[in-house]
Amino acid sequence: MYLPEELELRLDAESAATGVSKAALIRRGITELLDNSSRLRRNRPLPVFNSGRSLTPEEMADATYEHIEERAARR
């Protein structure tokens, strides 16, 4: 891992003081950073199909792929 020496020393000290592994502290820090990020998250809604009748699994798969291809073509 490539951390500046000061951060490495602080991480070692925190790990020793808390009994939490350095890896767990790093994962916790990354999770907190990402959870608190103000960057917009890209939550895309799932496609909705309303054909008025139940689709077979094959028809549903075909409709899903068709929808994906249409969205990709618009980009």
CSV table of N, CA and C in Angstrom, one decimal:
chain,number,residue,atom,x,y,z
A,1,MET,N,0.9,-1.2,0.0
A,1,MET,CA,0.0,0.0,0.0
A,1,MET,C,0.9,1.2,0.0
A,2,TYR,N,0.5,2.3,-0.6
A,2,TYR,CA,1.2,3.5,-0.7
A,2,TYR,C,0.5,4.6,0.0
A,3,LEU,N,0.9,4.8,1.2
A,3,LEU,CA,0.4,5.9,2.0
A,3,LEU,C,1.6,6.8,2.4
A,4,PRO,N,1.4,8.1,2.6
A,4,PRO,CA,2.5,8.9,3.1
A,4,PRO,C,2.8,8.4,4.5
A,5,GLU,N,4.1,8.6,4.9
A,5,GLU,CA,4.6,8.0,6.1
A,5,GLU,C,3.7,8.5,7.3
A,6,GLU,N,3.3,9.8,7.3
A,6,GLU,CA,2.5,10.3,8.4
A,6,GLU,C,1.2,9.5,8.6
A,7,LEU,N,0.5,9.3,7.4
A,7,LEU,CA,-0.7,8.5,7.5
A,7,LEU,C,-0.5,7.1,7.9
A,8,GLU,N,0.6,6.5,7.5
A,8,GLU,CA,0.9,5.1,7.9
A,8,GLU,C,1.1,5.0,9.4
A,9,LEU,N,1.8,6.0,9.9
A,9,LEU,CA,2.0,6.0,11.4
A,9,LEU,C,0.7,6.2,12.2
A,10,ARG,N,-0.1,7.2,11.7
A,10,ARG,CA,-1.4,7.4,12.3
A,10,ARG,C,-2.3,6.2,12.3
A,11,LEU,N,-2.3,5.5,11.1
A,11,LEU,CA,-3.1,4.3,10.9
A,11,LEU,C,-2.6,3.2,11.9
A,12,ASP,N,-1.3,3.0,12.0
A,12,ASP,CA,-0.7,2.0,12.9
A,12,ASP,C,-1.1,2.3,14.3
A,13,ALA,N,-1.1,3.6,14.7
A,13,ALA,CA,-1.4,4.0,16.1
A,13,ALA,C,-2.9,3.7,16.3
A,14,GLU,N,-3.8,4.1,15.4
A,14,GLU,CA,-5.2,3.8,15.6
A,14,GLU,C,-5.5,2.3,15.7
A,15,SER,N,-4.9,1.6,14.8
A,15,SER,CA,-5.1,0.1,14.8
A,15,SER,C,-4.6,-0.5,16.2
A,16,ALA,N,-3.5,0.0,16.7
A,16,ALA,CA,-3.0,-0.5,18.0
A,16,ALA,C,-3.9,-0.1,19.1
A,17,ALA,N,-4.4,1.1,19.1
A,17,ALA,CA,-5.2,1.7,20.1
A,17,ALA,C,-6.6,1.0,20.2
A,18,THR,N,-7.1,0.7,19.0
A,18,THR,CA,-8.5,0.2,19.0
A,18,THR,C,-8.6,-1.3,18.8
A,19,GLY,N,-7.5,-2.0,18.4
A,19,GLY,CA,-7.5,-3.4,18.2
A,19,GLY,C,-8.2,-3.8,16.9
A,20,VAL,N,-8.4,-2.8,16.0
A,20,VAL,CA,-9.1,-3.0,14.7
A,20,VAL,C,-7.9,-3.0,13.7
A,21,SER,N,-8.0,-4.0,12.7
A,21,SER,CA,-7.0,-4.1,11.7
A,21,SER,C,-6.9,-2.9,10.9
A,22,LYS,N,-5.7,-2.7,10.3
A,22,LYS,CA,-5.5,-1.5,9.4
A,22,LYS,C,-6.4,-1.7,8.2
A,23,ALA,N,-6.6,-2.9,7.7
A,23,ALA,CA,-7.5,-3.1,6.5
A,23,ALA,C,-8.9,-2.7,6.9
A,24,ALA,N,-9.4,-3.1,8.1
A,24,ALA,CA,-10.7,-2.7,8.5
A,24,ALA,C,-10.9,-1.2,8.6
A,25,LEU,N,-9.9,-0.6,9.2
A,25,LEU,CA,-10.0,0.9,9.3
A,25,LEU,C,-10.0,1.6,7.9
A,26,ILE,N,-9.2,1.1,7.0
A,26,ILE,CA,-9.2,1.6,5.6
A,26,ILE,C,-10.6,1.4,5.0
A,27,ARG,N,-11.1,0.2,5.1
A,27,ARG,CA,-12.5,-0.1,4.5
A,27,ARG,C,-13.5,0.8,5.1
A,28,ARG,N,-13.4,1.0,6.4
A,28,ARG,CA,-14.4,1.9,7.1
A,28,ARG,C,-14.3,3.3,6.6
A,29,GLY,N,-13.0,3.8,6.5
A,29,GLY,CA,-12.8,5.2,6.0
A,29,GLY,C,-13.4,5.3,4.6
A,30,ILE,N,-13.1,4.4,3.7
A,30,ILE,CA,-13.6,4.5,2.3
A,30,ILE,C,-15.1,4.4,2.3
A,31,THR,N,-15.7,3.6,3.1
A,31,THR,CA,-17.2,3.5,3.1
A,31,THR,C,-17.8,4.8,3.6
A,32,GLU,N,-17.2,5.4,4.6
A,32,GLU,CA,-17.7,6.6,5.2
A,32,GLU,C,-17.6,7.7,4.1
A,33,LEU,N,-16.5,7.8,3.4
A,33,LEU,CA,-16.3,8.8,2.4
A,33,LEU,C,-17.3,8.6,1.3
A,34,LEU,N,-17.5,7.4,0.8
A,34,LEU,CA,-18.5,7.2,-0.3
A,34,LEU,C,-19.9,7.4,0.1
A,35,ASP,N,-20.3,7.0,1.4
A,35,ASP,CA,-21.6,7.2,1.9
A,35,ASP,C,-22.0,8.7,2.1
A,36,ASN,N,-21.0,9.5,2.4
A,36,ASN,CA,-21.2,10.9,2.6
A,36,ASN,C,-20.9,11.8,1.4
A,37,SER,N,-20.6,11.2,0.3
A,37,SER,CA,-20.3,11.9,-0.9
A,37,SER,C,-21.5,12.7,-1.4
A,38,SER,N,-21.2,13.9,-1.8
A,38,SER,CA,-22.3,14.8,-2.4
A,38,SER,C,-22.5,14.5,-3.9
A,39,ARG,N,-21.6,13.7,-4.5
A,39,ARG,CA,-21.8,13.4,-5.9
A,39,ARG,C,-23.1,12.6,-6.1
A,40,LEU,N,-23.7,13.0,-7.2
A,40,LEU,CA,-25.0,12.3,-7.5
A,40,LEU,C,-24.8,10.9,-7.8
A,41,ARG,N,-25.7,10.1,-7.2
A,41,ARG,CA,-25.6,8.6,-7.5
A,41,ARG,C,-26.5,8.4,-8.7
A,42,ARG,N,-26.1,7.5,-9.5
A,42,ARG,CA,-26.9,7.1,-10.7
A,42,ARG,C,-27.8,6.0,-10.4
A,43,ASN,N,-29.0,6.3,-9.9
A,43,ASN,CA,-30.0,5.3,-9.7
A,43,ASN,C,-31.0,5.2,-10.9
A,44,ARG,N,-30.9,4.2,-11.6
A,44,ARG,CA,-31.7,4.1,-12.8
A,44,ARG,C,-32.9,3.2,-12.5
A,45,PRO,N,-34.1,3.6,-12.9
A,45,PRO,CA,-35.2,2.8,-12.6
A,45,PRO,C,-35.2,1.6,-13.6
A,46,LEU,N,-35.8,0.5,-13.1
A,46,LEU,CA,-35.9,-0.7,-13.9
A,46,LEU,C,-37.0,-0.5,-14.9
A,47,PRO,N,-36.9,-1.0,-16.1
A,47,PRO,CA,-37.9,-0.9,-17.1
A,47,PRO,C,-39.2,-1.5,-16.7
A,48,VAL,N,-40.3,-0.9,-17.0
A,48,VAL,CA,-41.6,-1.4,-16.7
A,48,VAL,C,-42.3,-1.9,-18.0
A,49,PHE,N,-42.9,-3.1,-17.9
A,49,PHE,CA,-43.5,-3.6,-19.1
A,49,PHE,C,-45.0,-3.8,-18.7
A,50,ASN,N,-45.9,-3.3,-19.5
A,50,ASN,CA,-47.3,-3.5,-19.3
A,50,ASN,C,-48.0,-3.8,-20.6
A,51,SER,N,-48.0,-5.0,-21.0
A,51,SER,CA,-48.5,-5.4,-22.3
A,51,SER,C,-50.0,-5.8,-22.2
A,52,GLY,N,-50.5,-5.8,-20.9
A,52,GLY,CA,-51.9,-6.2,-20.8
A,52,GLY,C,-52.1,-7.7,-20.6
A,53,ARG,N,-51.0,-8.4,-20.7
A,53,ARG,CA,-51.0,-9.9,-20.5
A,53,ARG,C,-49.7,-10.3,-19.9
A,54,SER,N,-49.7,-11.5,-19.3
A,54,SER,CA,-48.4,-12.0,-18.7
A,54,SER,C,-47.5,-12.4,-19.9
A,55,LEU,N,-46.2,-12.1,-19.7
A,55,LEU,CA,-45.2,-12.5,-20.7
A,55,LEU,C,-44.6,-13.8,-20.3
A,56,THR,N,-44.2,-14.6,-21.2
A,56,THR,CA,-43.4,-15.7,-20.9
A,56,THR,C,-42.0,-15.3,-20.6
A,57,PRO,N,-41.2,-16.1,-19.9
A,57,PRO,CA,-39.8,-15.7,-19.6
A,57,PRO,C,-39.0,-15.3,-20.9
A,58,GLU,N,-39.2,-16.0,-22.0
A,58,GLU,CA,-38.5,-15.7,-23.2
A,58,GLU,C,-39.0,-14.3,-23.8
A,59,GLU,N,-40.3,-14.0,-23.7
A,59,GLU,CA,-40.8,-12.7,-24.2
A,59,GLU,C,-40.3,-11.6,-23.3
A,60,MET,N,-40.2,-11.8,-22.0
A,60,MET,CA,-39.7,-10.8,-21.0
A,60,MET,C,-38.2,-10.6,-21.3
A,61,ALA,N,-37.4,-11.6,-21.6
A,61,ALA,CA,-36.0,-11.5,-21.9
A,61,ALA,C,-35.8,-10.7,-23.2
A,62,ASP,N,-36.6,-11.0,-24.2
A,62,ASP,CA,-36.6,-10.3,-25.5
A,62,ASP,C,-36.9,-8.8,-25.3
A,63,ALA,N,-38.0,-8.5,-24.5
A,63,ALA,CA,-38.4,-7.1,-24.3
A,63,ALA,C,-37.3,-6.4,-23.5
A,64,THR,N,-36.7,-7.1,-22.6
A,64,THR,CA,-35.6,-6.4,-21.8
A,64,THR,C,-34.4,-6.1,-22.7
A,65,TYR,N,-34.0,-7.0,-23.5
A,65,TYR,CA,-32.9,-6.7,-24.4
A,65,TYR,C,-33.2,-5.6,-25.4
A,66,GLU,N,-34.4,-5.6,-25.9
A,66,GLU,CA,-34.9,-4.6,-26.8
A,66,GLU,C,-34.8,-3.2,-26.2
A,67,HIS,N,-35.3,-3.1,-24.9
A,67,HIS,CA,-35.2,-1.9,-24.2
A,67,HIS,C,-33.8,-1.4,-24.0
A,68,ILE,N,-32.9,-2.3,-23.6
A,68,ILE,CA,-31.5,-2.0,-23.4
A,68,ILE,C,-30.9,-1.5,-24.7
A,69,GLU,N,-31.1,-2.1,-25.8
A,69,GLU,CA,-30.6,-1.7,-27.1
A,69,GLU,C,-31.1,-0.3,-27.5
A,70,GLU,N,-32.4,-0.1,-27.2
A,70,GLU,CA,-33.0,1.2,-27.5
A,70,GLU,C,-32.3,2.3,-26.7
A,71,ARG,N,-32.1,2.1,-25.4
A,71,ARG,CA,-31.4,3.1,-24.6
A,71,ARG,C,-30.0,3.3,-25.0
A,72,ALA,N,-29.3,2.2,-25.4
A,72,ALA,CA,-27.9,2.3,-25.8
A,72,ALA,C,-27.8,3.1,-27.1
A,73,ALA,N,-28.8,3.0,-28.0
A,73,ALA,CA,-28.7,3.7,-29.3
A,73,ALA,C,-29.0,5.2,-29.1
A,74,ARG,N,-29.6,5.6,-28.0
A,74,ARG,CA,-29.9,7.0,-27.7
A,74,ARG,C,-28.7,7.7,-27.2
A,75,ARG,N,-27.7,7.0,-26.7
A,75,ARG,CA,-26.5,7.6,-26.1
A,75,ARG,C,-25.5,8.1,-27.2
